[in-house]
Amino acid sequence: MRLDLGDGVQAMVVVAADPQTAEIGDPGQLHDIGPDKAGAGTGDNDHVSPGRSVDAASRYNGVIRQLDRVAKGWVLRWQPVPGLYVRVAALGETNAEVRRAAEALRFDEARRCVAPIQLTALPRGARISACEVAVRQLFWPRIVNVAGTTTPTQMPAVASDRTEAALTVALEGAATLPVRLDYSPGPPKPDRATANRTIAGRPVFDMGDFWHVLGIPNTLLSIGYENRWERPPTDAEVSTVIGGLRVADDLGEPASWE
């Protein structure tokens, strides 16, 4: 998770079932704030000397350390319960930011994924297996290297010029059907395609294995058959998902996505 803590302060939170995954996470997301550029090791002050090995789990002891390769960077690792590893890295003058990000995490209550799209009808035996939402554009600070010390420049997070959401429907028979929304505010833009059929009262551009739901201003809403090694979804399954599709009135305002 990328978090905007306000005042240009950002944090990266990784939660995993094993310490190796928590250390590396998604290299494309973490390479600027935590692991070294090679992705091997963590780049923290508690790294071991050459020729020595360390049990990665031993790092998860609730101690805040300063990032070795990033000035004004901090990392906190701990285990909220056995078998769960959390790594929080943040930039800041003090370690207060990384502590604040860590304190915001909750492991004792269930939360739902609030998205600008809802699927109120699913095919028989199907379920929603994944939900991803991005409502702000976080620009990681550029890293400037001077005499071997890396210092982040100030690049505050800004309001996103788009809203992205993705819901993955797990179908019967080990097949998936992703539903993706990409909203870009601004002057009204025409649809990128022309409808060639109507499904559940909605205009749809049907490509045979990809479906674009049209008529939603400044929005690309697509349902796609992406995993070619899986069976393709049936027309009935796609029609059911589109028939139960609900889109928020204000795609740029998360408070309205109820």
CSV table of C-alpha atoms in Angstrom, one decimal:
chain,number,residue,atom,x,y,z
A,1,MET,CA,0.0,0.0,0.0
A,2,ARG,CA,1.2,3.5,-0.8
A,3,LEU,CA,0.0,6.0,1.8
A,4,ASP,CA,-0.2,9.8,1.6
A,5,LEU,CA,0.3,11.0,5.2
A,6,GLY,CA,-0.1,14.7,4.3
A,7,ASP,CA,2.4,17.6,4.0
A,8,GLY,CA,4.2,15.7,1.2
A,9,VAL,CA,5.1,12.7,3.5
A,10,GLN,CA,4.6,9.3,2.0
A,11,ALA,CA,4.9,5.8,3.3
A,12,MET,CA,5.0,2.3,1.9
A,13,VAL,CA,3.4,-0.6,3.8
A,14,VAL,CA,3.9,-4.3,2.9
A,15,VAL,CA,2.0,-7.1,4.7
A,16,ALA,CA,3.0,-10.6,3.9
A,17,ALA,CA,2.9,-14.2,5.2
A,18,ASP,CA,6.7,-14.5,5.1
A,19,PRO,CA,9.5,-12.1,5.8
A,20,GLN,CA,11.2,-12.6,2.4
A,21,THR,CA,8.1,-11.3,0.6
A,22,ALA,CA,7.7,-8.5,3.1
A,23,GLU,CA,11.3,-7.4,2.4
A,24,ILE,CA,11.0,-7.3,-1.4
A,25,GLY,CA,7.3,-6.9,-2.0
A,26,ASP,CA,6.6,-5.5,-5.4
A,27,PRO,CA,10.1,-4.3,-6.6
A,28,GLY,CA,8.4,-1.9,-9.0
A,29,GLN,CA,6.7,-0.2,-6.0
A,30,LEU,CA,9.5,-0.4,-3.5
A,31,HIS,CA,12.8,0.3,-5.2
A,32,ASP,CA,12.8,4.0,-4.3
A,33,ILE,CA,12.1,3.6,-0.6
A,34,GLY,CA,13.6,0.5,1.1
A,35,PRO,CA,15.3,-2.4,-0.7
A,36,ASP,CA,18.5,-1.7,-2.5
A,37,LYS,CA,18.5,-1.3,-6.3
A,38,ALA,CA,19.4,-4.9,-6.9
A,39,GLY,CA,16.4,-6.1,-4.8
A,40,ALA,CA,18.7,-8.3,-2.7
A,41,GLY,CA,18.7,-7.2,1.0
A,42,THR,CA,17.0,-4.3,2.5
A,43,GLY,CA,19.4,-1.4,2.5
A,44,ASP,CA,18.8,-0.7,6.2
A,45,ASN,CA,21.3,0.1,8.8
A,46,ASP,CA,20.8,-3.4,10.3
A,47,HIS,CA,22.1,-5.1,7.2
A,48,VAL,CA,24.7,-7.8,7.9
A,49,SER,CA,28.4,-7.6,7.0
A,50,PRO,CA,29.6,-9.3,3.8
A,51,GLY,CA,29.9,-13.0,4.1
A,52,ARG,CA,27.4,-13.3,6.9
A,53,SER,CA,23.8,-14.4,6.7
A,54,VAL,CA,20.8,-13.4,8.8
A,55,ASP,CA,17.4,-14.8,9.5
A,56,ALA,CA,15.1,-12.3,7.9
A,57,ALA,CA,12.4,-13.0,10.5
A,58,SER,CA,14.7,-11.8,13.3
A,59,ARG,CA,14.4,-8.2,11.9
A,60,TYR,CA,10.7,-8.2,12.7
A,61,ASN,CA,11.1,-7.1,16.3
A,62,GLY,CA,9.3,-3.7,16.4
A,63,VAL,CA,12.5,-1.7,16.3
A,64,ILE,CA,12.6,1.5,14.1
A,65,ARG,CA,15.8,1.8,12.1
A,66,GLN,CA,17.1,4.4,9.7
A,67,LEU,CA,17.4,3.5,6.1
A,68,ASP,CA,21.0,3.2,5.2
A,69,ARG,CA,20.8,4.3,1.6
A,70,VAL,CA,18.2,7.0,1.9
A,71,ALA,CA,18.8,10.1,4.1
A,72,LYS,CA,15.7,10.9,6.3
A,73,GLY,CA,14.2,7.5,5.7
A,74,TRP,CA,12.9,5.1,8.3
A,75,VAL,CA,11.8,1.5,8.5
A,76,LEU,CA,9.8,-0.4,11.1
A,77,ARG,CA,9.2,-4.1,11.0
A,78,TRP,CA,7.0,-6.2,13.4
A,79,GLN,CA,4.7,-9.2,13.6
A,80,PRO,CA,1.2,-8.3,14.7
A,81,VAL,CA,0.5,-12.1,15.0
A,82,PRO,CA,2.6,-15.1,14.4
A,83,GLY,CA,2.9,-15.8,10.7
A,84,LEU,CA,2.2,-12.3,9.6
A,85,TYR,CA,5.0,-9.8,8.8
A,86,VAL,CA,4.6,-6.0,8.4
A,87,ARG,CA,7.2,-3.7,7.0
A,88,VAL,CA,6.6,0.1,7.0
A,89,ALA,CA,9.0,2.5,5.3
A,90,ALA,CA,8.6,6.3,5.3
A,91,LEU,CA,10.4,9.5,4.6
A,92,GLY,CA,10.7,12.2,7.2
A,93,GLU,CA,12.9,14.3,9.5
A,94,THR,CA,12.1,12.0,12.4
A,95,ASN,CA,10.7,8.5,12.8
A,96,ALA,CA,7.3,9.9,13.8
A,97,GLU,CA,6.0,9.4,10.2
A,98,VAL,CA,6.8,5.8,10.0
A,99,ARG,CA,5.3,5.3,13.5
A,100,ARG,CA,2.1,7.1,12.5
A,101,ALA,CA,1.7,5.0,9.4
A,102,ALA,CA,2.1,1.8,11.5
A,103,GLU,CA,-0.4,2.9,14.1
A,104,ALA,CA,-3.0,3.5,11.4
A,105,LEU,CA,-3.0,-0.3,10.5
A,106,ARG,CA,-5.8,-2.4,11.9
A,107,PHE,CA,-5.6,-6.2,12.3
A,108,ASP,CA,-8.5,-6.7,14.7
A,109,GLU,CA,-11.5,-5.8,12.5
A,110,ALA,CA,-12.8,-6.6,9.0
A,111,ARG,CA,-12.8,-3.9,6.3
A,112,ARG,CA,-14.3,-3.9,2.9
A,113,CYS,CA,-12.9,-2.5,-0.3
A,114,VAL,CA,-14.9,0.6,-1.2
A,115,ALA,CA,-14.9,1.1,-4.9
A,116,PRO,CA,-16.6,3.4,-7.4
A,117,ILE,CA,-18.1,0.3,-9.1
A,118,GLN,CA,-20.3,-2.4,-7.5
A,119,LEU,CA,-21.2,-5.8,-8.9
A,120,THR,CA,-24.7,-6.6,-7.5
A,121,ALA,CA,-25.2,-9.7,-9.5
A,122,LEU,CA,-22.8,-12.5,-10.1
A,123,PRO,CA,-23.0,-15.8,-12.2
A,124,ARG,CA,-23.9,-18.9,-10.2
A,125,GLY,CA,-20.9,-20.1,-8.2
A,126,ALA,CA,-18.9,-16.9,-8.8
A,127,ARG,CA,-17.4,-14.6,-6.2
A,128,ILE,CA,-15.3,-11.4,-6.1
A,129,SER,CA,-11.8,-12.5,-5.4
A,130,ALA,CA,-9.8,-9.2,-5.6
A,131,CYS,CA,-10.4,-5.5,-5.4
A,132,GLU,CA,-7.9,-2.7,-6.1
A,133,VAL,CA,-8.6,1.0,-6.0
A,134,ALA,CA,-6.3,4.0,-6.6
A,135,VAL,CA,-7.7,7.5,-5.8
A,136,ARG,CA,-4.6,9.6,-5.5
A,137,GLN,CA,-1.5,9.9,-7.6
A,138,LEU,CA,1.6,9.5,-5.3
A,139,PHE,CA,4.8,10.7,-6.8
A,140,TRP,CA,7.8,9.3,-4.9
A,141,PRO,CA,10.5,11.8,-4.2
A,142,ARG,CA,13.4,11.8,-6.7
A,143,ILE,CA,16.5,10.4,-5.2
A,144,VAL,CA,19.6,12.6,-5.5
A,145,ASN,CA,23.0,10.9,-4.9
A,146,VAL,CA,25.7,13.2,-3.5
A,147,ALA,CA,29.1,11.7,-2.3
A,148,GLY,CA,27.5,8.3,-1.8
A,149,THR,CA,24.5,9.6,0.2
A,150,THR,CA,21.1,9.5,-1.3
A,151,THR,CA,18.7,12.4,-0.3
A,152,PRO,CA,15.0,12.6,-1.4
A,153,THR,CA,13.8,15.8,-2.9
A,154,GLN,CA,10.5,17.2,-1.9
A,155,MET,CA,7.7,16.0,-4.3
A,156,PRO,CA,4.4,16.2,-2.4
A,157,ALA,CA,1.5,14.0,-3.3
A,158,VAL,CA,-1.1,15.7,-5.4
A,159,ALA,CA,-4.7,15.0,-6.1
A,160,SER,CA,-5.0,12.4,-8.8
A,161,ASP,CA,-6.2,13.3,-12.2
A,162,ARG,CA,-7.8,9.9,-12.5
A,163,THR,CA,-9.6,7.2,-10.5
A,164,GLU,CA,-8.8,3.6,-11.1
A,165,ALA,CA,-10.5,0.5,-9.8
A,166,ALA,CA,-10.4,-3.2,-10.6
A,167,LEU,CA,-12.7,-6.0,-9.4
A,168,THR,CA,-11.8,-9.6,-10.2
A,169,VAL,CA,-14.7,-12.1,-10.5
A,170,ALA,CA,-13.7,-15.7,-9.9
A,171,LEU,CA,-15.9,-17.9,-12.1
A,172,GLU,CA,-16.7,-21.5,-11.7
A,173,GLY,CA,-14.2,-23.8,-13.4
A,174,ALA,CA,-11.0,-21.8,-12.4
A,175,ALA,CA,-11.7,-18.9,-14.7
A,176,THR,CA,-11.6,-15.2,-13.9
A,177,LEU,CA,-13.3,-12.1,-15.3
A,178,PRO,CA,-11.7,-8.7,-14.4
A,179,VAL,CA,-13.8,-5.6,-14.4
A,180,ARG,CA,-11.8,-2.4,-14.7
A,181,LEU,CA,-12.7,1.3,-14.5
A,182,ASP,CA,-10.5,4.2,-15.5
A,183,TYR,CA,-12.0,7.6,-14.9
A,184,SER,CA,-10.3,10.8,-16.1
A,185,PRO,CA,-12.1,14.1,-15.1
A,186,GLY,CA,-12.1,17.2,-17.2
A,187,PRO,CA,-14.0,18.3,-20.2
A,188,PRO,CA,-16.5,15.7,-21.5
A,189,LYS,CA,-14.8,13.2,-23.9
A,190,PRO,CA,-16.5,11.1,-26.5
A,191,ASP,CA,-16.6,7.3,-26.1
A,192,ARG,CA,-13.5,5.7,-27.7
A,193,ALA,CA,-15.7,3.1,-29.5
A,194,THR,CA,-19.2,2.7,-30.9
A,195,ALA,CA,-21.6,0.3,-29.3
A,196,ASN,CA,-22.5,-2.8,-31.4
A,197,ARG,CA,-24.9,-4.4,-28.9
A,198,THR,CA,-26.9,-3.7,-25.8
A,199,ILE,CA,-26.6,-5.7,-22.6
A,200,ALA,CA,-29.0,-5.2,-19.7
A,201,GLY,CA,-29.9,-1.8,-21.1
A,202,ARG,CA,-26.3,-0.6,-21.4
A,203,PRO,CA,-24.5,0.2,-24.7
A,204,VAL,CA,-21.6,-2.2,-25.1
A,205,PHE,CA,-18.8,-2.5,-27.6
A,206,ASP,CA,-18.4,-6.3,-27.8
A,207,MET,CA,-15.0,-7.5,-29.1
A,208,GLY,CA,-15.7,-11.2,-28.6
A,209,ASP,CA,-13.3,-11.6,-25.7
A,210,PHE,CA,-13.3,-8.0,-24.4
A,211,TRP,CA,-16.3,-5.8,-23.6
A,212,HIS,CA,-16.4,-2.0,-23.2
A,213,VAL,CA,-19.4,-0.6,-21.3
A,214,LEU,CA,-20.1,2.8,-22.9
A,215,GLY,CA,-22.1,5.8,-21.9
A,216,ILE,CA,-20.3,6.7,-18.7
A,217,PRO,CA,-18.7,10.2,-19.1
A,218,ASN,CA,-14.9,10.3,-19.2
A,219,THR,CA,-14.7,6.7,-18.2
A,220,LEU,CA,-13.3,3.5,-19.8
A,221,LEU,CA,-15.1,0.6,-18.2
A,222,SER,CA,-13.9,-2.8,-19.5
A,223,ILE,CA,-14.5,-6.4,-18.8
A,224,GLY,CA,-11.8,-8.6,-20.2
A,225,TYR,CA,-10.8,-12.2,-20.9
A,226,GLU,CA,-7.1,-11.8,-19.9
A,227,ASN,CA,-5.8,-15.2,-18.9
A,228,ARG,CA,-5.7,-17.2,-22.1
A,229,TRP,CA,-4.9,-20.4,-20.3
A,230,GLU,CA,-8.3,-20.2,-18.6
A,231,ARG,CA,-11.6,-21.0,-20.2
A,232,PRO,CA,-13.3,-17.9,-21.7
A,233,PRO,CA,-16.3,-16.5,-19.9
A,234,THR,CA,-19.7,-17.3,-21.4
A,235,ASP,CA,-22.0,-14.7,-22.8
A,236,ALA,CA,-24.4,-15.4,-20.0
A,237,GLU,CA,-21.8,-14.8,-17.4
A,238,VAL,CA,-20.7,-11.5,-19.0
A,239,SER,CA,-24.3,-10.4,-19.3
A,240,THR,CA,-25.0,-11.2,-15.6
A,241,VAL,CA,-22.0,-9.1,-14.5
A,242,ILE,CA,-22.9,-6.2,-16.7
A,243,GLY,CA,-26.6,-6.5,-15.6
A,244,GLY,CA,-25.5,-6.1,-12.0
A,245,LEU,CA,-23.1,-3.2,-12.6
A,246,ARG,CA,-23.6,-0.1,-10.5
A,247,VAL,CA,-21.4,3.0,-11.0
A,248,ALA,CA,-21.0,5.8,-8.5
A,249,ASP,CA,-22.4,9.2,-9.4
A,250,ASP,CA,-19.2,11.0,-8.5
A,251,LEU,CA,-16.2,8.8,-9.6
A,252,GLY,CA,-13.7,11.3,-8.2
A,253,GLU,CA,-15.1,11.5,-4.7
A,254,PRO,CA,-14.6,8.3,-2.5
A,255,ALA,CA,-17.0,9.6,0.1
A,256,SER,CA,-19.9,9.0,-2.3
A,257,TRP,CA,-19.0,5.4,-3.1
A,258,GLU,CA,-21.5,3.8,-0.8
